Short mmCIF file of C-alpha atoms and ligand atoms in Angstrom, two decimals:
data_model
loop_
_atom_site.label_atom_id
_atom_site.label_comp_id
_atom_site.label_asym_id
_atom_site.label_seq_id
_atom_site.Cartn_x
_atom_site.Cartn_y
_atom_site.Cartn_z
CA MET I 1 68.84 92.44 116.91
CA ARG I 2 70.02 95.63 118.22
CA LYS I 3 72.98 95.54 116.64
CA ILE I 4 71.68 95.14 113.08
CA GLU I 5 69.04 97.86 114.72
CA HIS I 6 71.64 100.42 115.11
CA ILE I 7 73.41 99.94 111.96
CA LYS I 8 69.70 100.62 110.47
CA TYR I 9 69.27 103.13 112.78
CA ALA I 10 72.70 104.81 112.49
CA LEU I 11 72.25 105.76 109.02
CA LEU I 12 69.32 107.85 109.14
CA CYS I 13 71.24 110.14 111.76
CA GLU I 14 72.60 113.03 109.98
CA LYS I 15 75.36 114.49 110.27
CA LYS I 16 75.66 118.35 112.50
CA GLU I 17 78.45 120.93 111.07
CA VAL I 18 81.67 120.11 112.41
CA LEU I 19 84.11 122.65 114.07
CA GLU I 20 82.44 125.41 111.88
CA ASN I 21 82.93 128.13 114.08
CA VAL I 22 87.03 126.80 113.99
CA PHE I 23 89.83 128.82 110.77
CA LEU I 24 92.85 127.06 109.69
CA GLU I 25 95.16 130.30 109.34
CA TYR I 26 96.13 130.57 105.80
CA ASN I 27 99.61 130.92 105.06
CA SER I 28 100.42 131.20 101.08
CA LEU I 29 103.99 132.03 101.55
CA ILE I 30 105.45 128.85 101.53
CA ASP I 31 108.34 127.22 100.64
CA PHE I 32 108.26 123.06 100.22
CA GLY I 33 106.06 121.11 97.99
CA ILE I 34 102.89 119.16 99.26
CA GLU I 35 105.34 115.66 99.24
CA ASP I 36 106.94 117.01 101.36
CA VAL I 37 103.95 117.38 104.08
CA ASP I 38 104.31 114.50 106.76
CA LEU I 39 100.98 113.06 107.83
CA SER I 40 103.03 111.23 110.42
CA THR I 41 101.25 110.91 114.04
CA SER I 42 101.30 108.48 116.70
CA PHE I 43 99.38 107.71 119.92
CA CYS I 44 99.63 104.91 122.53
CA ASP I 45 102.92 104.86 121.78
CA ILE I 46 102.59 103.39 117.99
CA ASN I 47 103.42 105.14 114.96
CA PHE I 48 101.01 105.57 112.22
CA LYS I 49 101.29 107.05 109.01
CA TYR I 50 98.12 108.95 108.65
CA PRO I 51 95.64 110.65 111.72
CA ILE I 52 92.55 109.78 110.77
CA TYR I 53 91.46 105.44 111.97
CA ILE I 54 88.03 104.11 111.07
CA ASN I 55 85.89 104.39 114.86
CA ALA I 56 84.25 101.40 116.63
CA MET I 57 80.74 100.26 114.80
CA THR I 58 79.88 96.35 113.94
CA GLY I 59 80.59 92.65 115.59
CA GLY I 60 77.59 90.09 116.55
CA SER I 61 75.52 89.64 113.81
CA ASP I 62 76.46 87.72 110.17
CA GLU I 63 75.93 90.87 108.30
CA SER I 64 78.68 92.56 111.04
CA ASP I 65 81.23 90.37 110.24
CA ASN I 66 81.05 91.21 106.45
CA ILE I 67 81.28 95.02 107.83
CA ASN I 68 84.30 94.13 109.80
CA LYS I 69 85.67 91.94 106.88
CA ARG I 70 85.15 94.92 104.19
CA LEU I 71 86.77 97.23 107.15
CA TYR I 72 89.57 95.65 108.05
CA ASN I 73 90.64 94.99 103.52
CA ILE I 74 89.67 98.70 103.51
CA ALA I 75 92.04 100.31 106.32
CA LYS I 76 94.97 97.91 105.41
CA LYS I 77 94.84 98.69 101.60
CA ILE I 78 94.69 102.74 103.25
CA ASP I 79 97.31 101.79 105.87
CA ILE I 80 95.11 103.36 108.42
CA PHE I 81 94.07 101.64 111.86
CA MET I 82 90.74 100.40 112.39
CA PHE I 83 88.74 99.61 115.92
CA SER I 84 86.19 96.84 115.44
CA GLY I 85 83.48 97.16 117.25
CA SER I 86 82.84 95.89 120.97
CA TYR I 87 83.23 92.59 121.95
CA SER I 88 81.41 91.69 123.78
CA PRO I 89 78.67 88.98 121.69
CA ASN I 90 81.87 87.29 121.39
CA LEU I 91 82.16 86.90 125.04
CA SER I 92 79.70 84.76 124.88
CA GLU I 93 79.61 81.33 123.51
CA ASN I 94 79.19 83.22 119.61
CA SER I 95 82.64 83.43 117.49
CA TYR I 96 81.46 86.33 114.72
CA TYR I 97 84.42 87.75 112.96
CA TYR I 98 86.67 90.86 114.75
CA PRO I 99 89.95 91.91 113.27
CA LYS I 100 93.24 90.42 115.09
CA LYS I 101 96.15 92.61 116.48
CA MET I 102 93.79 96.16 115.32
CA GLY I 103 92.10 98.20 117.38
CA ALA I 104 89.63 96.32 119.56
CA ASN I 105 86.43 97.27 121.86
CA LEU I 106 84.56 96.59 125.12
CA GLY I 107 81.94 98.82 127.38
CA LEU I 108 82.75 100.19 130.61
CA ASP I 109 80.32 97.63 132.06
CA LYS I 110 82.18 94.75 131.26
CA SER I 111 84.48 93.11 133.78
CA LEU I 112 88.66 92.80 133.88
CA GLU I 113 87.96 89.01 133.47
CA ASP I 114 86.31 90.41 129.97
CA PHE I 115 88.95 92.46 128.87
CA LYS I 116 91.95 89.91 129.29
CA LYS I 117 89.93 87.52 127.30
CA CYS I 118 89.25 89.97 124.72
CA ILE I 119 92.98 91.06 124.32
CA LEU I 120 93.74 87.02 124.75
CA GLU I 121 90.94 85.98 121.45
CA LEU I 122 92.00 89.12 119.83
CA GLU I 123 95.51 90.25 120.24
CA PRO I 124 94.63 93.90 119.72
CA ARG I 125 97.00 96.70 119.56
CA ILE I 126 94.76 99.13 121.30
CA ILE I 127 91.60 98.29 123.25
CA GLN I 128 89.06 100.87 123.52
CA ALA I 129 86.57 100.91 126.83
CA HIS I 130 84.01 102.73 125.69
CA ILE I 131 81.35 105.32 127.84
CA ASN I 132 77.74 105.66 126.99
CA PRO I 133 75.45 105.69 130.09
CA ILE I 134 73.01 108.24 128.15
CA GLN I 135 72.13 105.79 125.83
CA GLU I 136 72.44 102.45 128.41
CA LEU I 137 69.32 104.84 130.17
CA ILE I 138 67.70 105.64 127.29
CA MET I 139 67.44 102.25 126.12
CA HIS I 140 64.69 100.04 126.99
CA GLU I 141 67.71 96.76 127.99
CA GLY I 142 70.35 99.48 129.06
CA ASP I 143 71.92 98.84 132.50
CA ARG I 144 70.76 101.35 135.30
CA SER I 145 73.83 102.08 137.56
CA PHE I 146 77.30 102.32 136.68
CA ASN I 147 80.54 102.51 138.34
CA TYR I 148 82.78 103.46 135.14
CA LYS I 149 85.59 105.42 138.25
CA GLU I 150 86.18 102.00 139.88
CA LYS I 151 86.03 100.24 136.72
CA ILE I 152 89.25 102.45 135.15
CA LYS I 153 91.10 102.15 138.12
CA ASP I 154 90.98 98.57 137.51
CA LEU I 155 91.64 98.47 134.31
CA VAL I 156 94.52 101.26 134.59
CA ALA I 157 96.14 98.69 136.71
CA ASN I 158 95.48 95.10 135.35
CA ILE I 159 95.59 95.79 131.77
CA ASP I 160 98.52 95.77 129.78
CA ILE I 161 98.12 96.38 126.19
CA PRO I 162 97.68 100.71 125.26
CA LEU I 163 93.43 101.96 126.90
CA ILE I 164 91.68 104.07 125.65
CA ILE I 165 88.68 105.64 126.98
CA LYS I 166 86.20 106.61 124.67
CA GLU I 167 82.80 108.30 124.49
CA THR I 168 79.94 106.94 121.47
CA GLY I 169 78.55 110.32 120.75
CA TYR I 170 78.29 112.95 123.53
CA GLY I 171 81.12 114.32 123.65
CA MET I 172 83.74 114.75 126.92
CA SER I 173 82.96 117.43 129.64
CA LYS I 174 86.54 119.69 131.46
CA SER I 175 85.72 117.97 134.39
CA THR I 176 85.25 114.09 132.84
CA ILE I 177 88.82 115.07 130.84
CA ASP I 178 90.39 116.23 134.54
CA GLU I 179 88.87 112.56 136.09
CA LEU I 180 90.47 111.46 133.16
CA VAL I 181 93.98 112.33 133.77
CA LYS I 182 93.79 111.97 137.22
CA LEU I 183 92.80 108.03 136.82
CA GLY I 184 96.29 108.01 135.29
CA VAL I 185 94.31 107.76 131.51
CA LYS I 186 96.42 108.15 129.11
CA THR I 187 94.17 108.47 125.50
CA ILE I 188 90.89 109.72 125.08
CA ASP I 189 88.13 109.51 122.35
CA LEU I 190 86.25 112.32 122.61
CA SER I 191 83.71 111.35 120.26
CA SER I 192 81.52 113.69 120.35
CA ASN I 193 77.20 114.71 118.90
CA ASP I 194 77.78 116.17 115.32
CA GLY I 195 76.84 112.46 114.40
CA THR I 196 75.80 109.31 114.76
CA ASN I 197 73.43 109.83 117.79
CA PHE I 198 72.29 106.61 120.16
CA SER I 199 69.55 108.66 121.62
CA ARG I 200 68.37 109.01 118.57
CA ILE I 201 68.67 106.18 117.25
CA GLU I 202 67.67 104.33 120.57
CA ASP I 203 64.37 106.74 119.95
CA MET I 204 64.22 104.89 116.58
CA ARG I 205 63.90 101.65 117.97
CA ASN I 206 61.37 102.24 120.07
CA ASN I 207 58.84 104.49 117.94
CA LYS I 208 59.92 107.75 120.02
CA ASN I 209 60.23 111.06 119.34
CA ARG I 210 62.26 112.90 122.28
CA GLU I 211 64.41 115.69 120.84
CA HIS I 212 64.78 117.17 123.96
CA LEU I 213 67.10 114.30 124.76
CA TYR I 214 68.85 114.31 121.65
CA ASN I 215 71.43 117.88 122.04
CA LEU I 216 72.58 115.86 125.28
CA GLY I 217 76.69 116.19 125.59
CA TYR I 218 78.34 118.12 123.46
CA LYS I 219 79.89 119.02 119.67
CA LEU I 220 83.68 118.23 118.76
CA GLU I 221 84.13 122.07 119.22
CA ASP I 222 83.19 122.21 122.76
CA SER I 223 84.92 119.41 123.49
CA MET I 224 88.42 120.17 121.95
CA ILE I 225 87.86 123.56 123.95
CA ASN I 226 87.02 120.87 126.91
CA ALA I 227 90.36 119.32 125.82
CA SER I 228 92.44 122.02 125.22
CA GLU I 229 94.46 123.18 128.37
CA TYR I 230 95.20 119.16 128.52
CA ILE I 231 96.71 118.84 125.31
CA ASP I 232 99.37 118.38 126.84
CA LYS I 233 98.74 115.42 129.45
CA ILE I 234 96.66 113.17 127.59
CA GLU I 235 96.60 112.07 124.16
CA VAL I 236 93.32 113.61 122.43
CA LEU I 237 91.37 111.68 119.66
CA ALA I 238 88.66 113.88 118.15
CA SER I 239 86.30 111.78 116.60
CA GLY I 240 82.00 112.70 116.00
CA GLY I 241 80.48 113.47 112.72
CA ILE I 242 84.27 113.43 110.73
CA SER I 243 82.43 113.35 107.27
CA ASN I 244 86.11 116.02 105.52
CA SER I 245 89.18 116.98 105.14
CA LEU I 246 88.47 120.53 106.74
CA GLU I 247 87.26 118.87 109.44
CA ILE I 248 89.99 117.03 110.21
CA VAL I 249 92.87 119.44 109.95
CA LYS I 250 90.73 121.47 112.01
CA ALA I 251 91.06 118.91 115.02
CA LEU I 252 94.58 117.92 114.45
CA ALA I 253 94.78 121.79 114.21
CA MET I 254 93.44 122.15 117.71
CA GLY I 255 95.94 118.98 119.20
CA ALA I 256 94.31 115.84 118.49
CA LYS I 257 96.59 113.75 117.81
CA SER I 258 94.49 111.61 115.28
CA VAL I 259 91.29 111.68 114.22
CA GLY I 260 88.17 108.75 113.93
CA ILE I 261 85.83 108.23 111.31
CA SER I 262 82.56 106.46 111.68
CA ALA I 263 79.37 106.74 110.22
CA TYR I 264 80.57 108.09 106.91
CA ILE I 265 82.24 104.77 105.71
CA LEU I 266 79.41 102.29 106.75
CA LYS I 267 76.85 105.04 104.74
CA LYS I 268 79.23 104.53 101.63
CA ILE I 269 78.75 100.89 102.27
CA TYR I 270 74.86 100.85 102.44
CA ASN I 271 75.20 102.97 99.22
CA ASN I 272 76.74 100.18 97.87
CA GLU I 273 79.60 101.49 97.21
CA SER I 274 82.87 98.97 96.50
CA ASP I 275 85.36 98.71 99.14
CA ASP I 276 88.21 100.10 95.62
CA ASP I 277 85.20 103.01 95.80
CA ILE I 278 86.08 103.84 99.43
CA ILE I 279 89.27 103.25 99.13
CA ASN I 280 89.93 106.01 96.56
CA ASP I 281 87.08 108.43 98.69
CA LEU I 282 89.56 108.43 101.84
CA ASN I 283 92.80 108.47 100.28
CA GLU I 284 91.44 111.35 98.18
CA MET I 285 90.78 113.02 101.58
CA ILE I 286 94.51 111.90 102.96
CA TYR I 287 95.56 114.05 100.12
CA GLU I 288 93.43 116.59 100.46
CA ILE I 289 94.12 116.77 104.68
CA LYS I 290 97.79 117.17 103.33
CA LEU I 291 96.45 120.35 100.75
CA LEU I 292 95.08 121.98 103.50
CA ILE I 293 98.60 120.86 106.20
CA LEU I 294 100.39 122.69 103.60
CA SER I 295 97.90 125.92 103.23
CA THR I 296 98.72 127.34 106.66
CA ASN I 297 102.45 126.26 106.14
CA SER I 298 102.93 123.75 107.90
CA LYS I 299 104.87 120.08 106.99
CA ASN I 300 103.76 118.12 109.79
CA LEU I 301 101.42 118.55 113.02
CA THR I 302 103.76 119.87 114.89
CA GLU I 303 103.66 122.55 113.22
CA LEU I 304 100.41 122.71 112.22
CA LYS I 305 99.10 122.93 116.26
CA GLY I 306 97.94 125.29 117.29
CA LYS I 307 97.18 127.77 113.97
CA TRP I 308 93.48 128.17 114.12
CA TYR I 309 90.97 131.06 115.05
CA PHE I 310 86.87 131.64 116.20
CA ARG I 311 85.26 132.91 113.70
CA ASN I 312 84.49 135.64 116.37
CA ARG I 313 88.23 136.43 117.85
CA SER I 314 90.01 138.67 115.94
CA VAL I 315 91.83 137.30 112.81
CA LYS I 316 95.54 136.31 113.64
C1 LIG R 401 78.79 103.33 116.94
N1 LIG R 401 79.64 103.07 118.37
C2 LIG R 401 80.96 102.28 118.73
N2 LIG R 401 81.08 102.97 119.92
C3 LIG R 401 81.99 102.13 120.64
O1 LIG R 401 82.81 102.61 121.26
N3 LIG R 401 81.36 100.31 120.35
C4 LIG R 401 80.43 100.17 119.50
O2 LIG R 401 80.75 99.08 119.60
C5 LIG R 401 80.02 100.73 119.24
N4 LIG R 401 79.00 101.37 117.77
C6 LIG R 401 78.75 101.42 117.06
C7 LIG R 401 77.44 100.96 115.49
C8 LIG R 401 76.97 102.07 114.58
C9 LIG R 401 76.55 101.17 113.79
C10 LIG R 401 77.28 103.25 114.63
C11 LIG R 401 76.81 104.37 113.97
C12 LIG R 401 78.75 103.52 115.86
C13 LIG R 401 79.78 104.50 117.88
C14 LIG R 401 80.94 105.11 117.18
O3 LIG R 401 82.57 104.22 117.04
C15 LIG R 401 81.04 106.41 117.28
O4 LIG R 401 82.21 107.07 118.46
C16 LIG R 401 79.48 107.18 116.70
O5 LIG R 401 79.40 106.34 115.80
C17 LIG R 401 80.47 108.83 116.49
O6 LIG R 401 81.07 109.40 115.57
P1 LIG R 401 79.80 109.07 113.66
O7 LIG R 401 79.87 107.86 113.49
O8 LIG R 401 79.37 110.58 114.01
O9 LIG R 401 81.44 109.51 112.66
#
């Protein structure tokens, strides 16, 4: 029931402008063609053809089974990676559908044994461990105390597949990232507060309207700046509110290894768009990503890196 309510209310979250103060350095003196632009990237020791992925959303209901099947079909056909939503419903007796050999997801409240069970059953190539203290505290039935750092140490030492520490729509501060680096985490997903907002979602579930709680955390712009000095020490994935190619290329220029998309695709599914419609839309997005990278006179993500500026900084 909760999972379905999350979907229902996530569809009502409005997205903010993402990275609106960040601009790409346009350079018109180009000596190559769009077919020369290589979008490949890598994170978690895996090479990917494109720098976008479907981020964790659903699982744990018949309706989610259908969504996960569709997301998996879309991901396979475009050749992008996907993370299914939290595997927690299947830690008890359930057997809901989660695609195998893709990305798995569990909360950091779960035990090492739970993570091992999920890895055994789904054989994921990567596992995300999500942190969501604000959501838990706002949620009636949520956790009231946390031992995240201990859990992370445990996972880093004992999980033998790549691990991502992932936010769930509140972004990350510099000190959070600094601590994650010190804890030996290799990859983080900043999942910032420009889109799906679990404070708002939990309030909608309970007929509340506490606006003052909805801007907690960081926008992607601030999370990326917080991450900027760690970009060579930890792999940074950007997500939260992403809905177009320009936002994606700005995040990549700021040093993200790849960019996660969630509610944008979910909204299309609930808008009765077919898989083919969504595949066409994402393929168009991929073409535009190439176009925008070319517009900075770059042939790949390495060349693109750093080619951005702030509106309020002198233009390079
Ligand atoms: C989520 N998200 C999420 N994250 C996670 O780590 N585990 C999960 O199970 C879920 N479940 C979930 C359900 C639904 C319906 C939504 C929309 C989202 C959070 C998601 O991965 C992402 O971090 C946020 O949604 C922010 O990105 P968008 O939606 O603004 O692009």
